[in-house]
CSV table of C-alpha atoms in Angstrom, one decimal:
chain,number,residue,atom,x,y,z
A,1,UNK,CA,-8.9,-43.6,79.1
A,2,UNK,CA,-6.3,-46.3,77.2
A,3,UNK,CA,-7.3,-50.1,78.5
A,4,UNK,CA,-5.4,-51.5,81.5
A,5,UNK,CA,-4.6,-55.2,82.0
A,6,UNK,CA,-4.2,-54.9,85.6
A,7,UNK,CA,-8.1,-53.7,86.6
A,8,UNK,CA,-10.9,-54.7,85.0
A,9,UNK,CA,-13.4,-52.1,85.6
A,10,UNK,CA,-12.7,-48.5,85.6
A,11,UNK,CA,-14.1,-46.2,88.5
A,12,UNK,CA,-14.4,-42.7,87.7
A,13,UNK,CA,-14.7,-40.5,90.1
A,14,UNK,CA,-17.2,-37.6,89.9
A,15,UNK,CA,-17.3,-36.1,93.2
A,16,UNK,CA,-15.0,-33.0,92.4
A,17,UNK,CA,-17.4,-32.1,89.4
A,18,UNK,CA,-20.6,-34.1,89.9
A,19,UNK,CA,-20.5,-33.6,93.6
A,20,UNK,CA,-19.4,-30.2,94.6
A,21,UNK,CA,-21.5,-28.7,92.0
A,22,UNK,CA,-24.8,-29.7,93.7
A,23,UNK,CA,-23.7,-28.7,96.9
A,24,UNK,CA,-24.2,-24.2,98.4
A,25,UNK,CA,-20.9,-24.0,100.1
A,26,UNK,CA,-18.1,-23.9,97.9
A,27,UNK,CA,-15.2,-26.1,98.8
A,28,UNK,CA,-11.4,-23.8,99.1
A,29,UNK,CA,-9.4,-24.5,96.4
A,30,UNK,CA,-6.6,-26.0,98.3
A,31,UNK,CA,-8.9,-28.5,99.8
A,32,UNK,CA,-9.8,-29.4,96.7
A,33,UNK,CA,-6.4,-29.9,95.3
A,34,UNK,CA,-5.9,-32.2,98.6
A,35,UNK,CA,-9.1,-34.1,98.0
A,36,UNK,CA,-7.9,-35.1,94.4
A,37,UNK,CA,-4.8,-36.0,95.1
A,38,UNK,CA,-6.2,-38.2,98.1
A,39,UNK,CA,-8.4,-39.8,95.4
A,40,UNK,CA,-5.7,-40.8,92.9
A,41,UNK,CA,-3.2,-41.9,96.6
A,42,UNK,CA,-6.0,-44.6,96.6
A,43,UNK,CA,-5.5,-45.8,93.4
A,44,UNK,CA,-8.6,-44.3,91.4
A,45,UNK,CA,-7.2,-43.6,88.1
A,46,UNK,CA,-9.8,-41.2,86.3
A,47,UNK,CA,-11.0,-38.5,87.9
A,48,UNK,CA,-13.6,-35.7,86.7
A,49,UNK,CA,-12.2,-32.5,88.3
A,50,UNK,CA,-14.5,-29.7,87.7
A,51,UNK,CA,-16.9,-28.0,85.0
A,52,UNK,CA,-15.9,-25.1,82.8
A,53,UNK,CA,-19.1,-23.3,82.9
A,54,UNK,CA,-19.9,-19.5,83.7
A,55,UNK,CA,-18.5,-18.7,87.4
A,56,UNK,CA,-21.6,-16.8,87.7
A,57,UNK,CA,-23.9,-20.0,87.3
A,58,UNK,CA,-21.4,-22.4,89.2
A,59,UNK,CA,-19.3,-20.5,91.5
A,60,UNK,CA,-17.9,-24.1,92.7
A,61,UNK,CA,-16.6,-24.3,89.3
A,62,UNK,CA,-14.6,-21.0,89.3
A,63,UNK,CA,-10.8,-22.5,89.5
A,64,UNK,CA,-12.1,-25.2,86.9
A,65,UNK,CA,-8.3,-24.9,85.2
A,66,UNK,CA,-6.5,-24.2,88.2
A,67,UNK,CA,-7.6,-27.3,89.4
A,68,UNK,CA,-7.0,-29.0,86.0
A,69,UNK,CA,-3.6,-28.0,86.4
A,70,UNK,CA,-3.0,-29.8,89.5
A,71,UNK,CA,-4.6,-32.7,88.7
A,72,UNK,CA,-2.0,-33.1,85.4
A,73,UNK,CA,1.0,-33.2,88.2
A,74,UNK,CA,-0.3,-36.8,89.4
A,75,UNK,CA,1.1,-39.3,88.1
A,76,UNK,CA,-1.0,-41.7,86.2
A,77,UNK,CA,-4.0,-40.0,86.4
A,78,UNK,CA,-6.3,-39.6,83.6
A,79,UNK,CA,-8.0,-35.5,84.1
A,80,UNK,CA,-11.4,-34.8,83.0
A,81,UNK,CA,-14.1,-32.5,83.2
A,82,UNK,CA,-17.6,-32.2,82.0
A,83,UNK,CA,-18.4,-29.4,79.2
A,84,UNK,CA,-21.9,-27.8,78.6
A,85,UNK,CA,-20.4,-25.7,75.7
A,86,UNK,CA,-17.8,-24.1,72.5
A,87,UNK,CA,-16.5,-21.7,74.9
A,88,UNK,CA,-16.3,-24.3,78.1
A,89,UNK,CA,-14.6,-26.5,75.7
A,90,UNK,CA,-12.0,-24.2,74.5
A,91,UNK,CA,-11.0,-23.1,77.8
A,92,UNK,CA,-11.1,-27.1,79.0
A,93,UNK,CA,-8.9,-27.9,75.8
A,94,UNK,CA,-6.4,-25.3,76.1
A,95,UNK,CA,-5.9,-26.2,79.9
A,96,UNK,CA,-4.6,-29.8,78.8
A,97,UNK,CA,-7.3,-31.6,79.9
A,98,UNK,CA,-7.6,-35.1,78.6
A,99,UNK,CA,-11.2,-35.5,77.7
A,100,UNK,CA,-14.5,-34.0,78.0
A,101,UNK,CA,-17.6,-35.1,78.7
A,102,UNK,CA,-20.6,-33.2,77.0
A,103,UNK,CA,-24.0,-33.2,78.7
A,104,UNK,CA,-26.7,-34.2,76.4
A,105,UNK,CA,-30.1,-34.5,77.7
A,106,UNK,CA,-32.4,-36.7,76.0
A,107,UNK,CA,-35.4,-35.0,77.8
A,108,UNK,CA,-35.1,-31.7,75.6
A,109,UNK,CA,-37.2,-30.0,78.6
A,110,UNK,CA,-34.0,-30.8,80.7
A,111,UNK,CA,-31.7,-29.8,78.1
A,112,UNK,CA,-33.6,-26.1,78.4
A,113,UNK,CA,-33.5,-26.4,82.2
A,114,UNK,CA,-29.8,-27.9,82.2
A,115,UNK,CA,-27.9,-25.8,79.2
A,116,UNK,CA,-30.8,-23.7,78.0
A,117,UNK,CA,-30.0,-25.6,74.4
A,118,UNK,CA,-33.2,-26.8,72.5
A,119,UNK,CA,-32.1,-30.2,71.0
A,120,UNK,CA,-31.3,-28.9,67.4
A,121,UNK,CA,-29.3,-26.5,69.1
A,122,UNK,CA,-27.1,-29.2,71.2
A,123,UNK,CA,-26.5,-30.8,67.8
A,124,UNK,CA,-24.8,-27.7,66.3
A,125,UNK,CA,-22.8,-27.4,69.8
A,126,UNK,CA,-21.8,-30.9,69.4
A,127,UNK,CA,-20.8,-30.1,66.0
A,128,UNK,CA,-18.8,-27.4,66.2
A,129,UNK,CA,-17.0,-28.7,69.6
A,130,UNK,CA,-15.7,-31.9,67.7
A,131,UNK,CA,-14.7,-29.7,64.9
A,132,UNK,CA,-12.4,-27.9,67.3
A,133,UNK,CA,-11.1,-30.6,69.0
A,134,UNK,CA,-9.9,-32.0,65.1
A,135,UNK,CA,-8.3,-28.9,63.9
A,136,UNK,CA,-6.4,-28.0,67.1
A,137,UNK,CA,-6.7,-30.3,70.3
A,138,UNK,CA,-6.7,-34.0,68.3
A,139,UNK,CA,-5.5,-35.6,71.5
A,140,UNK,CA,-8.5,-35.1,74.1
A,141,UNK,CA,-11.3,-37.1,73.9
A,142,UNK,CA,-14.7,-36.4,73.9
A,143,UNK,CA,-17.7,-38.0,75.4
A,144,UNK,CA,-21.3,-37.6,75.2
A,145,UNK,CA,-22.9,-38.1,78.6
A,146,UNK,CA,-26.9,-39.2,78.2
A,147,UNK,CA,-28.5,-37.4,80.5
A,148,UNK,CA,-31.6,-38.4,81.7
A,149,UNK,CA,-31.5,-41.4,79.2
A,150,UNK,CA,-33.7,-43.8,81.8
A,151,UNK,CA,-36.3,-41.4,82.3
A,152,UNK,CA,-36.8,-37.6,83.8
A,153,UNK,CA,-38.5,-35.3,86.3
A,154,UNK,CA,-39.9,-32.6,83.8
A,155,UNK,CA,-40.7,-34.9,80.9
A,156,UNK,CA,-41.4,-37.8,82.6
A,157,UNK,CA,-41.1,-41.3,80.4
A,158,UNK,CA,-38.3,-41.5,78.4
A,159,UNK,CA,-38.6,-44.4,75.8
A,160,UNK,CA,-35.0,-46.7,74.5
A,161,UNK,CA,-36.0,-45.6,71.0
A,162,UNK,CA,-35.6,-41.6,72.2
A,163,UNK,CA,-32.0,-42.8,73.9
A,164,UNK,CA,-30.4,-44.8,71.1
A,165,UNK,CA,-31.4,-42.4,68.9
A,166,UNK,CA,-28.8,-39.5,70.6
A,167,UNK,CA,-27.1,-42.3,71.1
A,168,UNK,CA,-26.4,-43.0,67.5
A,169,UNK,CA,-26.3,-39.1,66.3
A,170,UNK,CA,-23.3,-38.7,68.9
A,171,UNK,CA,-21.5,-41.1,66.9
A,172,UNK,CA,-22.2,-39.5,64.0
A,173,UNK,CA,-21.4,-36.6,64.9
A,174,UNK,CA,-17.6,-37.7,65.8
A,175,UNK,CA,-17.7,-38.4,69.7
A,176,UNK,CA,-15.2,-41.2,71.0
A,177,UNK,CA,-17.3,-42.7,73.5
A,178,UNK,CA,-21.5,-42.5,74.9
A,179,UNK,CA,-22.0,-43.2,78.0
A,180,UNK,CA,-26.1,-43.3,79.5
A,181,UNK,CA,-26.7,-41.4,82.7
A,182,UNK,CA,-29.4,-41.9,84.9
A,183,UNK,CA,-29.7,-38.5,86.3
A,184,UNK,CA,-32.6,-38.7,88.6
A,185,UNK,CA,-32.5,-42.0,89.7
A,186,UNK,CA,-35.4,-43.9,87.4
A,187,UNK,CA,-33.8,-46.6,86.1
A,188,UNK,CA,-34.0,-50.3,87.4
A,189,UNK,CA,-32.0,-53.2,86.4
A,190,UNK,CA,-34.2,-54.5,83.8
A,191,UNK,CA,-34.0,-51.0,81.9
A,192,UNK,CA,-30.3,-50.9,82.6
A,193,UNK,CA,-29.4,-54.3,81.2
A,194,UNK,CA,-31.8,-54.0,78.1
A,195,UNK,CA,-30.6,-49.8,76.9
A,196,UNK,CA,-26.9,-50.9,77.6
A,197,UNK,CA,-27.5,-54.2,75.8
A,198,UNK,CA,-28.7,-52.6,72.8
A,199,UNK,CA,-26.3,-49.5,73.0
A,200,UNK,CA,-23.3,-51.9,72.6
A,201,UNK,CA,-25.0,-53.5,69.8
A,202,UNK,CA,-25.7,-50.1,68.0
A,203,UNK,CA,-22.1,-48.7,69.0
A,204,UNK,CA,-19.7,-51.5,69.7
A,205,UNK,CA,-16.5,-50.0,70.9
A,206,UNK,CA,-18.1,-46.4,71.5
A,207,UNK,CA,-20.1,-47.8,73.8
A,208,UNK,CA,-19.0,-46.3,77.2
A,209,UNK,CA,-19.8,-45.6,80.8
A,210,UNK,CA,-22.7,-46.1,83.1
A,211,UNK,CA,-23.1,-42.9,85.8
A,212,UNK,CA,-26.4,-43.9,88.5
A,213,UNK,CA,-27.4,-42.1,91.4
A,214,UNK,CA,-29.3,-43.5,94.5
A,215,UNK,CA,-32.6,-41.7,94.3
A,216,UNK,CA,-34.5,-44.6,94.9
A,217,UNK,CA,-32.1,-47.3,95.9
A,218,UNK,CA,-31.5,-48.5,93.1
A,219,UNK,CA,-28.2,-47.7,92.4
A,220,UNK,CA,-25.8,-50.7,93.1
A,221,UNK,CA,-28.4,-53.3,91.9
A,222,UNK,CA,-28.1,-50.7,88.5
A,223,UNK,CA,-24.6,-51.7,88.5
A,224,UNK,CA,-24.5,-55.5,88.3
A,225,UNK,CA,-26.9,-55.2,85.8
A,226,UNK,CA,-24.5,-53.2,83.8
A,227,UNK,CA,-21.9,-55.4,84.4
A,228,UNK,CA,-24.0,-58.3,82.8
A,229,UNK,CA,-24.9,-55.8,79.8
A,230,UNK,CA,-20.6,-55.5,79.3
A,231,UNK,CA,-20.2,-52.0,81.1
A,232,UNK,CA,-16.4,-51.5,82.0
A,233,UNK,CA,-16.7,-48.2,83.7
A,234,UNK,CA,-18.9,-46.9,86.1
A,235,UNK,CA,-19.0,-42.9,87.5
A,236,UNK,CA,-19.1,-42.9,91.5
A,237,UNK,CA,-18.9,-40.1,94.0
A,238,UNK,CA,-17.1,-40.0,97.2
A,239,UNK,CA,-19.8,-40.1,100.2
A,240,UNK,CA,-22.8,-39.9,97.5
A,241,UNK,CA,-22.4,-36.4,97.1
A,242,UNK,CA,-24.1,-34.9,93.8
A,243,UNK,CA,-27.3,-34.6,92.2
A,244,UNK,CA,-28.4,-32.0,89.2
A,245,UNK,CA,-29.5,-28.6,90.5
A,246,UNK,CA,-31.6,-28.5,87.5
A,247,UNK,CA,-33.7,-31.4,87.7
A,248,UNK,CA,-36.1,-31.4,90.3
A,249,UNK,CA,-35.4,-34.5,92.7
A,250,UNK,CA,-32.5,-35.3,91.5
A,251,UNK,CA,-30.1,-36.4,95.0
A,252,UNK,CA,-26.6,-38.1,95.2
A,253,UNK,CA,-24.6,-39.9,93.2
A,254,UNK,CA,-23.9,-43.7,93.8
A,255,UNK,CA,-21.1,-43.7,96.3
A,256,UNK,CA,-17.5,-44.8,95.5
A,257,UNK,CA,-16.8,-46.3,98.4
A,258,UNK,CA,-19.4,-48.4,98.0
A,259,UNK,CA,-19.1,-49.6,94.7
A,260,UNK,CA,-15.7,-50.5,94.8
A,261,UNK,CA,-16.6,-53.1,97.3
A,262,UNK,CA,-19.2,-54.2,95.5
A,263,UNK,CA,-16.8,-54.7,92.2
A,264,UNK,CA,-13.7,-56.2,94.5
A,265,UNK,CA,-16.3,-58.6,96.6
A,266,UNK,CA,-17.2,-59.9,92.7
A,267,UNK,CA,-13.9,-60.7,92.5
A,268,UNK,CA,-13.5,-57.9,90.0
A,269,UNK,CA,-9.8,-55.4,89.9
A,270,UNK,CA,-10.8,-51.7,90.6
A,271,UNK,CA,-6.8,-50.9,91.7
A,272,UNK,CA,-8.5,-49.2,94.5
A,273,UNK,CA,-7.0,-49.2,98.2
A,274,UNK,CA,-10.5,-49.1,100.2
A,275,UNK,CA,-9.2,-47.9,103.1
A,276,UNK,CA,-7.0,-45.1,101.3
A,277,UNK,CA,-10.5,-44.0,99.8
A,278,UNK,CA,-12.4,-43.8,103.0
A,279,UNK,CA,-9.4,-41.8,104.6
A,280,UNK,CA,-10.1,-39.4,101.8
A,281,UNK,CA,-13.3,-38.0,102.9
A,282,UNK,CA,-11.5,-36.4,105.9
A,283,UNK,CA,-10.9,-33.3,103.4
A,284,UNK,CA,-14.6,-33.5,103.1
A,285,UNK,CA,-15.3,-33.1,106.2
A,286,UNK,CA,-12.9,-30.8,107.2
A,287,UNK,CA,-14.4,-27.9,104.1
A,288,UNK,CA,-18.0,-28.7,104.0
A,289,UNK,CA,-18.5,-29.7,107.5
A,290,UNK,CA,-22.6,-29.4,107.0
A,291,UNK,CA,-22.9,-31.4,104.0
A,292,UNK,CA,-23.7,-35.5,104.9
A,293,UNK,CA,-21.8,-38.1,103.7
A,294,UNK,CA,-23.1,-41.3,103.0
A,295,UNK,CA,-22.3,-44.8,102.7
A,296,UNK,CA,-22.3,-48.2,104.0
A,297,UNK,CA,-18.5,-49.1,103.9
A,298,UNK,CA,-17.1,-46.0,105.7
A,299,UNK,CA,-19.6,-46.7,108.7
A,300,UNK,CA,-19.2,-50.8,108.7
A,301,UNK,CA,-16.2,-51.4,107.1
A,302,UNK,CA,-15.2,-54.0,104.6
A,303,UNK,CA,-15.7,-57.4,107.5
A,304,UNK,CA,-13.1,-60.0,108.2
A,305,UNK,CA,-14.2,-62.0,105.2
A,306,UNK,CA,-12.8,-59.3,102.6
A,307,UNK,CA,-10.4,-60.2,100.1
A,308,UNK,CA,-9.4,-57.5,96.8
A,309,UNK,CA,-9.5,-59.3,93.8
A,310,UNK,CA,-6.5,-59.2,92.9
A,311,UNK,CA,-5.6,-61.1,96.3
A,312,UNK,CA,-8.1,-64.0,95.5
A,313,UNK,CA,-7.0,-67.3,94.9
């Protein structure tokens, strides 16, 4: 997405993709449609709508470019979706999406469990998806996501050196951004603020977003620590929904509500109406009425002491 000068972090939301995919009941369509448009009513201006991946693996992910379509009627909202391969990538091009975010694992035993892709194999994907998107689609962008790039269930330690190396191959390869994941909740601030540290000193400008989840707690403490390493935008999910189905202990996302108090209590512009976001879970509730929904905001609100950022004097 093009730099603003009226926020100063970016919040992406993943819900849609990251979310529903780790949930067994599969959200109708049309609530889904609602629930993204709810999302970008509150101001959230990039939004990960879906997956193209087999229907048969990911039946929440069947409608992938129906809801791609909808999602290009907002106004102002930047549409993107996460890609696991050539033929995922051609289908998310030619529905007009605006970029693509390309899981890479560093853990190659989660790559085999995520996208069943040994690691040389990911680099030919990478390879050939770039190519593509030169010769026919030059206006999406592409990102490669770092899975597991603080650590991992199946392999266990994963060391900087193992992360900056994908880290510098994506680049080479042509991506436009690299952003580090921390799929199953392993990192700490310490490990956050040193890998982003060095990945903008190895990338510069391709250095790119920072997606957490709460596993252990650690989420929001992840996030200042980004914020001190330069990170400008962070992945979130609404309620915390999300996880990986293919990594073993792998639970929700950071939630969105959440973290954009945290960023507007800093005194930093996310553009996002709170209370427009917390409204938005109602579609939630109303088409997955089993699944929990977490976070602190919807339960104790923001407090009399609240002031947005862009209110502050």
């Amino acid at each position: 997405m093009k730099e603003t000068t009226d926020i100063d972090i970016l919040v992406s939301e993943v819900g849609p993709r990251d979310g529903l995919q780790s949930v067994k009941a599969t959200l109708p369509t049309e609530l889904k449609l609602e629930w993204i448009s709810a999302l970008a009513g509150a101001g959230l201006r990039e939004i990960e709508v879906g997956s193209f991946v087999s229907a048969k693996l990911l039946p929440q992910m069947a409608d992938a470019a129906e809801v791609v379509a909808h999602a290009l009627t907002l106004p102002g909202l930047f549409v993107t979706a996460l890609v696991p391969n050539l033929r995922g990538a051609e289908a998310a091009f030619s529905a007009g999406i605006h970029k693509i975010t390309l899981p890479i694992s560093v853990s190659e035993q989660h790559s085999l469990s995520n996208i069943r892709k040994t690691h040389a194999q990911l680099l030919e994907e990478v390879q050939a998806i770039v190519a593509l998107r030169n010769e026919r689609f030059p206006q999406v962008q592409i990102e490669a996501g770092l899975s597991t790039a603080f650590g991992c269930t199946l392999q266990g330690v994963v060391s900087d050196d193992e992360t900056m190396a994908f880290a510098v191959k994506m680049a080479e390869l042509g991506v436009d951004e690299v952003g580090l994941s921390d799929t199953v909740g392993y990192a700490n601030p310490t490990q956050v603020r040193r890998l982003f540290t060095r990945l903008f000193r190895e990338l510069g400008p391709l250095a790119g977003s920072a997606h957490f989840h709460n596993t252990r707690g650690q989420g929001l403490a992840n996030v200042v620590a980004a914020l001190e390493a330069g990170v400008k935008t962070f992945d979130g999910s609404q309620g915390g929904l999300g996880g990986c189905p293919y990594a073993p202990g792998a639970s929700g996302n950071i939630v969105t509500e959440d973290l954009v108090y945290l960023l507007e209590s800093m005194g930093l512009r996310t553009g996002v109406d709170i209370d427009r976001l917390v409204a938005a879970r109602e579609v939630l509730r109303r088409g997955l009425p089993a699944e929990p929904l977490y976070g602190f905001i919807p339960d104790a609100g923001v407090g009399k002491n609240f002031t947005y950022a862009r209110e502050a004097v």
